[in-house]
XYZ file of C-alpha atoms in Angstrom:
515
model
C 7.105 20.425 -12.924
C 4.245 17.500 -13.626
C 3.111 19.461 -16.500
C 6.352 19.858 -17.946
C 7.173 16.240 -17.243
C 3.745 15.098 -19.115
C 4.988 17.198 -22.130
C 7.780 15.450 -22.309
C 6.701 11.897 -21.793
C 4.325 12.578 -24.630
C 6.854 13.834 -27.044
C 9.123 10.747 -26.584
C 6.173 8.491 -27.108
C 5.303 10.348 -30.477
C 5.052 7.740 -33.307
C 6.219 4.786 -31.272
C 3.549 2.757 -30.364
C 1.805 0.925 -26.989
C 4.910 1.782 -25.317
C 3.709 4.264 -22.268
C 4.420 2.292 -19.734
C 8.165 1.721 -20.574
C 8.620 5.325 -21.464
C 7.299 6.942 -17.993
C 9.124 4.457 -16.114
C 12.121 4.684 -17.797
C 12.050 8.373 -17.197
C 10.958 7.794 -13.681
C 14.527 5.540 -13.708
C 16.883 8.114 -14.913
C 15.529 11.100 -12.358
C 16.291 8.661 -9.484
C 19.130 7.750 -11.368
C 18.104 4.327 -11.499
C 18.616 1.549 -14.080
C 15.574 -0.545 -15.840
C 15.523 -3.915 -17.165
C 13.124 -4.636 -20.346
C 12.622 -7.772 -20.953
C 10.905 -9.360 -24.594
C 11.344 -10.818 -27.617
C 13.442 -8.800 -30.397
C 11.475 -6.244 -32.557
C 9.476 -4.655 -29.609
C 10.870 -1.236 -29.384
C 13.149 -2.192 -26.517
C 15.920 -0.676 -28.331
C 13.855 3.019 -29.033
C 12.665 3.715 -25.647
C 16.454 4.126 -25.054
C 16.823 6.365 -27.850
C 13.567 8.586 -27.348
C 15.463 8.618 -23.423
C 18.300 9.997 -24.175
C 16.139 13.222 -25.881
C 14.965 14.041 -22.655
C 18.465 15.579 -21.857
C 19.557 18.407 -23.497
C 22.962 17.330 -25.061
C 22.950 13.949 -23.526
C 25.352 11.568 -25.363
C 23.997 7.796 -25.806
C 25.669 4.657 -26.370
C 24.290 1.006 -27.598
C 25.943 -1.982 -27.769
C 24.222 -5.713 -28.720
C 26.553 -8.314 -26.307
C 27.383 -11.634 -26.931
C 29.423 -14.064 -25.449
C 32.875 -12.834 -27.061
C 32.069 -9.531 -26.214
C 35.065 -8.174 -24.927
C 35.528 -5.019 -22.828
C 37.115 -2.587 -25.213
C 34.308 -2.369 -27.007
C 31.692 -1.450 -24.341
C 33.973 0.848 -21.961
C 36.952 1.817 -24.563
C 40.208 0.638 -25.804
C 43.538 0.299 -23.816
C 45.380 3.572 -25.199
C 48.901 2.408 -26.584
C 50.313 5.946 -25.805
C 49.838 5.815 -22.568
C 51.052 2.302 -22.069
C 54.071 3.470 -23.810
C 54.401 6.660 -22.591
C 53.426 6.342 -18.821
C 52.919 2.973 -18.321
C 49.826 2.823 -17.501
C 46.623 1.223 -18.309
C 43.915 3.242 -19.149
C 40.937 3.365 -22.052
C 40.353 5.963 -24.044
C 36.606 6.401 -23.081
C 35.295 8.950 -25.180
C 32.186 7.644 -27.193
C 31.933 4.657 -25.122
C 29.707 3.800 -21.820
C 32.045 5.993 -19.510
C 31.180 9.393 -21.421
C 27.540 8.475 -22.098
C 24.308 9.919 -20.397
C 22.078 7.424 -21.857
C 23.297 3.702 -22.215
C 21.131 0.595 -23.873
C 22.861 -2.384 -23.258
C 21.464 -5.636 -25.551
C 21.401 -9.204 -24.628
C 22.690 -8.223 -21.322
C 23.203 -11.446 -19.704
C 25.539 -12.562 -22.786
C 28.290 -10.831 -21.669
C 30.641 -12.434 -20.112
C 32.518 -11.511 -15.977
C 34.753 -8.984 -17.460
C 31.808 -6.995 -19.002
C 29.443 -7.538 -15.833
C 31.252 -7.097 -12.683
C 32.846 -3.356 -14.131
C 28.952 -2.965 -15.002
C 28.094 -3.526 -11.079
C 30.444 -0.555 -9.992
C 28.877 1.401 -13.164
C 25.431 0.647 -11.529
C 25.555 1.111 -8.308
C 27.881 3.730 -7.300
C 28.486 5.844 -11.392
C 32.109 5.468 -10.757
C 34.645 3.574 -13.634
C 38.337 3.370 -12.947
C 40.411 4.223 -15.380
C 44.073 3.043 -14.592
C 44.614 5.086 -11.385
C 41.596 7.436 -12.276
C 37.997 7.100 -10.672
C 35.730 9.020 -12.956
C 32.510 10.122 -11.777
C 30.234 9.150 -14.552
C 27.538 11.092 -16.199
C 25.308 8.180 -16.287
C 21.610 9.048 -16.303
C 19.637 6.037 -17.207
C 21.205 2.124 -18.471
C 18.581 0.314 -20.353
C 18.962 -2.841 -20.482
C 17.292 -5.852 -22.922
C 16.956 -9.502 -22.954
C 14.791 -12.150 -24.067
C 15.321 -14.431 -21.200
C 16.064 -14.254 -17.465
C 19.558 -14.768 -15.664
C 20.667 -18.351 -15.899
C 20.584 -19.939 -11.996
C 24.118 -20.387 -10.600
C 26.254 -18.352 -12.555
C 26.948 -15.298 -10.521
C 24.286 -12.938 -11.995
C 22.166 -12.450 -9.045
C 24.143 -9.065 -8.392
C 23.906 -7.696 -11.337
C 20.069 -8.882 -11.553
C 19.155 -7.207 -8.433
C 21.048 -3.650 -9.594
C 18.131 -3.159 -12.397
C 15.564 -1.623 -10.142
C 12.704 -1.479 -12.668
C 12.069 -4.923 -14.486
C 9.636 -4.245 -17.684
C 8.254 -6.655 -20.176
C 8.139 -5.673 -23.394
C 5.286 -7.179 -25.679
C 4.400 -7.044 -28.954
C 1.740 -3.895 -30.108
C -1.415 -5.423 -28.635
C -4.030 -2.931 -29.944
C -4.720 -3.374 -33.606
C -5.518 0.677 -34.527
C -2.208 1.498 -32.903
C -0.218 -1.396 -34.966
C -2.072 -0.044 -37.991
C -0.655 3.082 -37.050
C 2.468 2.000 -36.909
C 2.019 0.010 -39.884
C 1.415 3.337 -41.584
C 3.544 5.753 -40.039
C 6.900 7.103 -41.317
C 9.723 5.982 -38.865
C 10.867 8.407 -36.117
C 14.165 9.575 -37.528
C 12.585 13.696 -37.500
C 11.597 13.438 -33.527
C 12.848 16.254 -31.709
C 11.837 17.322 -28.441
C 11.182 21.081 -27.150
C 14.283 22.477 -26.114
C 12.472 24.242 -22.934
C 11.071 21.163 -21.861
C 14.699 19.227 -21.974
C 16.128 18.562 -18.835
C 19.658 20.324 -18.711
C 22.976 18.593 -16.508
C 22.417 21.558 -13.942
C 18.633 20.985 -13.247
C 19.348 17.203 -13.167
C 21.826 17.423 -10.257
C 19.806 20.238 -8.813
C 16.840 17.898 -8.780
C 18.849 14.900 -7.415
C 19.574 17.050 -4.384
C 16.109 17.945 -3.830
C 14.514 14.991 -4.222
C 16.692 13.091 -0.837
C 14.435 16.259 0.781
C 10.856 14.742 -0.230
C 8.856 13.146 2.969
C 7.393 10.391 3.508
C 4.122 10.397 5.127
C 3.143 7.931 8.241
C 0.468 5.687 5.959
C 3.123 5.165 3.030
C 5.619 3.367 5.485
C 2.906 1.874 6.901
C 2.135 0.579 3.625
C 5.802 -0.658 2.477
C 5.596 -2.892 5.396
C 2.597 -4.297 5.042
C 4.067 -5.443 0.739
C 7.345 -6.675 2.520
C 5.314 -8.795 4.884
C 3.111 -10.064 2.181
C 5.622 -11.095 -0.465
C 6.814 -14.173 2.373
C 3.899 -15.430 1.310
C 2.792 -14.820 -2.135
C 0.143 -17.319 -4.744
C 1.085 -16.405 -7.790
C -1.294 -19.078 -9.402
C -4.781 -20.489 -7.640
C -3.208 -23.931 -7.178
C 0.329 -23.303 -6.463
C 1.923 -22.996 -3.585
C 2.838 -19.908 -1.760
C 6.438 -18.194 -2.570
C 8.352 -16.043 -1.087
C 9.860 -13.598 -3.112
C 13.136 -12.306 -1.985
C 13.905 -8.470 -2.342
C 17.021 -7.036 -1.082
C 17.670 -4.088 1.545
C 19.338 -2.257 -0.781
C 16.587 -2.902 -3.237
C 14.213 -1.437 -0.590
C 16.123 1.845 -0.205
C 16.419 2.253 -4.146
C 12.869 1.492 -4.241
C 12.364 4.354 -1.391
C 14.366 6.745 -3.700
C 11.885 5.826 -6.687
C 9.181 7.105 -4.930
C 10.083 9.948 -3.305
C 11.393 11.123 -7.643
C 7.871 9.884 -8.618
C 6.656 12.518 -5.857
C 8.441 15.188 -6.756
C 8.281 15.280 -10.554
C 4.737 16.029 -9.954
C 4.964 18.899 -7.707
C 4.639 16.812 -4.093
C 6.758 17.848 -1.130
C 5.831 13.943 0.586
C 5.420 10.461 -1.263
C 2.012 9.503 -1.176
C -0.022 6.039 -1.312
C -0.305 6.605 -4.935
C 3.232 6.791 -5.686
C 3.338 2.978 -4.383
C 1.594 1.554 -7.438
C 4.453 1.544 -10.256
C 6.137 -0.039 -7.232
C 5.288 -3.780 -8.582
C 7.193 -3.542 -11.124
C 10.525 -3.232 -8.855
C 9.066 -6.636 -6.602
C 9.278 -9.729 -9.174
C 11.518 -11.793 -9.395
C 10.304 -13.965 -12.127
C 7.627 -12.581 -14.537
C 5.313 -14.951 -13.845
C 4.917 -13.187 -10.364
C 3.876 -9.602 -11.714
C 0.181 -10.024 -11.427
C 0.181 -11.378 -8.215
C 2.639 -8.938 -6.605
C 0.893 -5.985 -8.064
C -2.252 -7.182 -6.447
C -0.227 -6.738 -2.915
C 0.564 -3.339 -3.869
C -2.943 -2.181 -4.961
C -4.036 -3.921 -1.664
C -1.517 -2.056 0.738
C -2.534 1.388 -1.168
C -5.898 0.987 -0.019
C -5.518 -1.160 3.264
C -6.007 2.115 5.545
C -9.525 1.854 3.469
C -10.046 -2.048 3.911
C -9.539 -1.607 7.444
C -11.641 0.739 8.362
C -14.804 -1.138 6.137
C -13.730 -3.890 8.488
C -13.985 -2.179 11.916
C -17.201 -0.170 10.718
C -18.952 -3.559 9.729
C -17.919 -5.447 13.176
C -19.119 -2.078 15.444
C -22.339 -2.174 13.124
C -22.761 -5.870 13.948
C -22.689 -5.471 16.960
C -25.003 -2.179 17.158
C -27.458 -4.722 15.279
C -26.815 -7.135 17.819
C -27.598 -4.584 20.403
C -30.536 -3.397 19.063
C -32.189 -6.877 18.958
C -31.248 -6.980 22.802
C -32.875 -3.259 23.282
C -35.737 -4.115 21.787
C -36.111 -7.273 23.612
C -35.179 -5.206 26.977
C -37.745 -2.816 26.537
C -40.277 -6.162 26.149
C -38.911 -7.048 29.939
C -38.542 -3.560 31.061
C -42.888 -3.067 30.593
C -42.939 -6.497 33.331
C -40.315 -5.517 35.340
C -40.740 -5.434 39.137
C -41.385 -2.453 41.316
C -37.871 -3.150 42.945
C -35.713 -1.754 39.766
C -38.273 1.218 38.933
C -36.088 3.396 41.096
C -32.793 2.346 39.228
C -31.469 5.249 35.969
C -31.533 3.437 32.517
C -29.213 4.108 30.378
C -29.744 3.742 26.547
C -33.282 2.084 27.517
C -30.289 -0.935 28.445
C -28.087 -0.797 30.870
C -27.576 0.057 34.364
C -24.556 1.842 35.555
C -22.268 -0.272 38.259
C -21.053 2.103 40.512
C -18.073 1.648 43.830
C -14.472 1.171 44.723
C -12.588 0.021 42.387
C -14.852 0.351 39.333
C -15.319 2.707 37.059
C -17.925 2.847 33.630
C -18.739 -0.180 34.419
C -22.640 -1.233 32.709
C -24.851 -4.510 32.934
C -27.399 -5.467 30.735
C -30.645 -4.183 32.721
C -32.098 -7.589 31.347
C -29.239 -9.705 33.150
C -29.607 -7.813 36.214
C -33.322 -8.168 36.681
C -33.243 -11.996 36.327
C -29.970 -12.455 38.320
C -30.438 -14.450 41.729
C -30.638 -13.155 45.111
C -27.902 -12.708 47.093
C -29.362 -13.396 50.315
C -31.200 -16.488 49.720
C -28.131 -18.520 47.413
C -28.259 -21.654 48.406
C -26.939 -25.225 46.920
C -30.159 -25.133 44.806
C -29.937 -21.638 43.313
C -25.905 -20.827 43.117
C -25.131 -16.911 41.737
C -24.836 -17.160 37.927
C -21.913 -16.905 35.330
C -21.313 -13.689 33.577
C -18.615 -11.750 31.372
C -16.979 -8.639 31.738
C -15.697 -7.063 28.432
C -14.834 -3.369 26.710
C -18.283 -3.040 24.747
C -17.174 -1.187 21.534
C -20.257 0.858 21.107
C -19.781 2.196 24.498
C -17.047 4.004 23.291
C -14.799 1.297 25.387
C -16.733 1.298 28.589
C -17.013 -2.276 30.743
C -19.803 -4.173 30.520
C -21.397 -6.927 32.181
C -23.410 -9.699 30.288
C -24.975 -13.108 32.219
C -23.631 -16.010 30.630
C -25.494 -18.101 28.694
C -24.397 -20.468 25.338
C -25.642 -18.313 22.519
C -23.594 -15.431 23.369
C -20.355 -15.160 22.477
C -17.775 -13.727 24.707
C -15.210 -10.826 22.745
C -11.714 -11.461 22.974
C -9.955 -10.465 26.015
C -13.856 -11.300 28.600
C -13.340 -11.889 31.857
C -14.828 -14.475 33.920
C -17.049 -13.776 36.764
C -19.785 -14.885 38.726
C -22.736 -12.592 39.725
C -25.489 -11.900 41.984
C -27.886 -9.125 42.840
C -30.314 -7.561 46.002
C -32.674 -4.790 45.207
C -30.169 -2.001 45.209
C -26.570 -3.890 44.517
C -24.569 -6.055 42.172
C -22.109 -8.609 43.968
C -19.324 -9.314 41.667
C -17.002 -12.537 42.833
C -19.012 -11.632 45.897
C -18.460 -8.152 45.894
C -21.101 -5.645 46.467
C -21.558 -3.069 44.169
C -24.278 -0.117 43.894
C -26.391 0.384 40.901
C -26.867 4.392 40.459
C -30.634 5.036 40.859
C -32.336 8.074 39.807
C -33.032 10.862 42.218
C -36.224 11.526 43.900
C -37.495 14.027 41.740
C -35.781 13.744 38.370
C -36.540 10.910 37.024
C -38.106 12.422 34.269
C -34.665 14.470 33.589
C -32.703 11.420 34.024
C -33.906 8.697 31.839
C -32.462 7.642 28.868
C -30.092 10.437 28.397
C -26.416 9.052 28.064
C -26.036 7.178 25.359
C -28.965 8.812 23.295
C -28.360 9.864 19.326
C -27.458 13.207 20.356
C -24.757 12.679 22.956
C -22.650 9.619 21.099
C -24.480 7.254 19.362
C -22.428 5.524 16.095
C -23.906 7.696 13.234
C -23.097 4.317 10.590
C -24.452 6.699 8.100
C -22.256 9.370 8.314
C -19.129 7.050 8.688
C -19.680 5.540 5.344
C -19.982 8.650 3.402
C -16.415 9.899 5.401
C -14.942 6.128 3.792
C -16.321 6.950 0.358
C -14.665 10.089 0.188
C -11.596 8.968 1.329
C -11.681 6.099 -0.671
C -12.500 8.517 -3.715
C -10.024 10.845 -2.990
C -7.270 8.461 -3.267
C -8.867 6.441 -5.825
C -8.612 9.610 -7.865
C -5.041 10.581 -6.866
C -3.976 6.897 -8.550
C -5.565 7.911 -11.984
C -4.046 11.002 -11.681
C -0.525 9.552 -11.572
C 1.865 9.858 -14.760
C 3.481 6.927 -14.089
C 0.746 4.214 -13.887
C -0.519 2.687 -16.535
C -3.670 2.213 -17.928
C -3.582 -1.542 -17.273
C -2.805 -0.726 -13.586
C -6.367 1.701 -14.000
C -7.641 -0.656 -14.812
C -7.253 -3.741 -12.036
C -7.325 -0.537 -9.240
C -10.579 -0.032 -11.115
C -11.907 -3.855 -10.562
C -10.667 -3.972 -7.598
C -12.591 -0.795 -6.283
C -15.741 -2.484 -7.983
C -15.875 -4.979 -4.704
C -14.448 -2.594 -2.302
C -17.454 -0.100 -3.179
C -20.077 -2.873 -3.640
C -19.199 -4.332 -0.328
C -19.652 -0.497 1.082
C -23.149 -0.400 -0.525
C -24.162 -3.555 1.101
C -22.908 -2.451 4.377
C -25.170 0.767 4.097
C -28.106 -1.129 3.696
C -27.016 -3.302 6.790
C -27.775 0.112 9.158
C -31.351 0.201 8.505
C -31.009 -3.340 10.696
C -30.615 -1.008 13.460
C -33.587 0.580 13.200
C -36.190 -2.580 12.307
């Protein structure tokens, strides 16, 4: 399927010029059976890509029409047929050759038509269905281009019509100078013809329509569309603007949905994957001056899963830094600690474990504990101390207990409480707790052996190869798309350049550990 797809795409594009983009998309369009908007000055092409679309279906019948204001409907969906008036009494159009009988339809100057034209359009475009005097006829309606040089005017009922085109292109002039040589100095494309076996016939099409409502959609792709609906409340489209929020319909959404599960499935996927997301800008905008900025949501939200994980790997190693400075400086008091605590296990060469009703994986800082006051001898002059309890996440989640003092800074969700120690207990809000000790015997078997390399320890390392070659993988799987563009490559690429940079730094950050 992708291969035949990319042979196709590539012999509608023959000998019309720095128009990919349109092309794929527009093809992407008519397999969801969508509708696309192009939007440029006259004399880019816009009227072509319509053309080259309609030799994607074998025997497809097109139909163009340039509107203007006195535009009336008998010449875009057919003329009232006198016979039948006569005859019958009815009033129906003889359709054939018009916009009811086409496959392909390229509608100009779209928003120069006037309410007759455009709310028979809106049935046409949402639901293929024209009626025809007291006929519905199912339409065999594929793909309807249409062009204009400007947007909607505000406040004159368009908004429906607007929102029905669920690709929005523009449509520049040829911005590479060898290809508008080329083009310069090619014959025009009046000989084009497209291989007959890789024309999509009526019966595949429908076939294909059925089968692509079957495509999944994986966990981390809905994940995803949330996240861009979330974002676009809140959107800078320029550095000193303010933020917009750029409205997009439900039924947008679902349309949108449909797009990716066909962009999927014309290259050979059984379930939509972050990739098929990028194209997805071009369906967000409401005003062009928005593209950029929307598309850098949707390059953001195809990599978040990514982002996020960088993020949680760089606040665990922080902290394993931060713990390491503490180790090292534990080990300094652990060579003048007192006889008393020589008896206790050490765990990690750092903690002690807190053991007793009511409390389980519980740790203090074997520093803390050695320097906490008595119990027995608190007095007005030497109160217990302040300390926190928190879910340490280098300890895998466990509890553990820290003294108090102002350059440490409590993790969200600490509790409060107020310690004190004898030689073989912890009191806690003035409840004693044990502190396991090792047993006579085995203290060489017993010391430092819990949280050692071997049985847990982060390996940073090893994480940030994992993130690479995720982040590679679907890195890879965007370029490998047919339907992005090599200006979305491109800003994926630059944006990848920080993402990987920041990795590289955050590499070098684990040797901290270890100084």
């Amino acid at each position: 399927m992708k291969d035949r797809i990319i042979r196709l795409i590539n012999q509608m594009q023959c000998r019309i010029y720095d128009k990919d983009t349109e092309i794929a998309l527009s093809l992407l369009a008519a397999m969801a059976g969508e509708s696309i908007l192009l939007l440029g000055p006259p004399g880019v092409a816009k009227s072509m890509v319509a053309r080259r679309l309609k030799l994607a279906f074998r025997g497809a019948k097109g139909f163009e029409y340039l509107m203007s204001r006195f535009s009336t409907p008998d010449e875009i969906f057919g003329p009232v047929s006198i016979s039948k008036l006569k005859e019958t009494d009815s009033y129906e159009r003889c359709v054939d050759g018009y916009l009811p009988t086409a496959d392909v339809v390229f509608l100009d100057e779209m928003w120069k038509a006037g309410p007759a034209i455009q709310n028979t359009l809106l049935t046409v475009l949402n639901e293929k269905l024209f009626r025809n005097g007291s006929h519905e006829l199912h339409l065999p309606l594929k793909l309807l281009v249409a062009a204009s040089n400007e947007l909607p005017a505000q406040g004159e009922g368009l908004e429906a019509l607007w929102d029905r085109f669920i690709i929005r292109l523009e449509c520049r002039n040829i911005s590479n100078d060898q290809l508008f040589l080329q083009m310069l100095t090619t014959p025009d494309d009046s000989g084009i013809e497209i291989n007959t076996e890789d024309q999509i016939n009526n019966e595949e099409y429908e076939k294909w329509s059925r089968e692509i409502d079957n495509i999944g959609i994986s966990q981390p792709v809905l994940e995803a569309v949330i996240a861009i609906r979330k974002s676009l409340k809140s959107v800078r489209v320029a550095a000193d603007s303010e933020l917009r929020n750029i409205y997009v319909s439900d039924r947008r959404w679902k349309n949108i949905v449909r797009l990716l599960r066909t962009s999927a499935f014309l290259q050979d996927r059984g379930e939509v994957g972050l990739e098929d997301l990028m194209p997805m800008y071009h369906c967000l905008w409401q005003e062009p001056e928005e593209r950029d900025a929307v598309r850098k949501v949707v390059i953001q939200a195809v990599f978040a899963t990514h982002a996020n994980r960088l993020a949680e790997l760089k606040s665990a190693l922080k902290e394993e830094i931060k713990n390491a400075k503490i180790k090292k400086a534990a080990g300094q008091i652990s060579e003048r600690k007192l006889q008393r605590d020589s008896d206790k296990r050490l765990y990690y060469q750092l903690y002690y474990h807190v053991t007793g009703k009511g409390i389980n994986d519980t740790f203090i800082m074997a520093s803390d504990f050695q320097m906490l006051p008595y119990y027995i001898t608190l007095n007005k002059d030497e109160g217990p101390e302040k300390g926190i309890l928190y879910k340490d996440k280098t300890l895998h989640g466990k509890n553990v207990i820290r003294r108090y003092y102002d350059r440490f800074v409590a993790p969200i969700g600490s509790t409060l409480v107020i310690l004190s120690r004898d030689d073989d207990h912890l009191y806690i809000d003035g409840v004693e707790y044990g502190i396991e000790k090792i047993p006579e015997g085995d203290r060489s078997l017993f010391s430092d052996t819990m949280f050692s390399d071997a049985a847990g320890l982060r390996d940073f390392s090893k994480e940030i190869d994992t993130l690479a070659d995720a982040l590679q993988k679907t890195e890879w799987a965007v370029y490998d798309n047919i339907f992005v563009s090599a200006a979305d490559k491109k800003e994926v690429k630059d944006y990848l350049a920080a993402f990987y940079k920041e990795m590289a730094f955050t590499r070098q950050d684990i040797g901290k550990i270890y100084d």
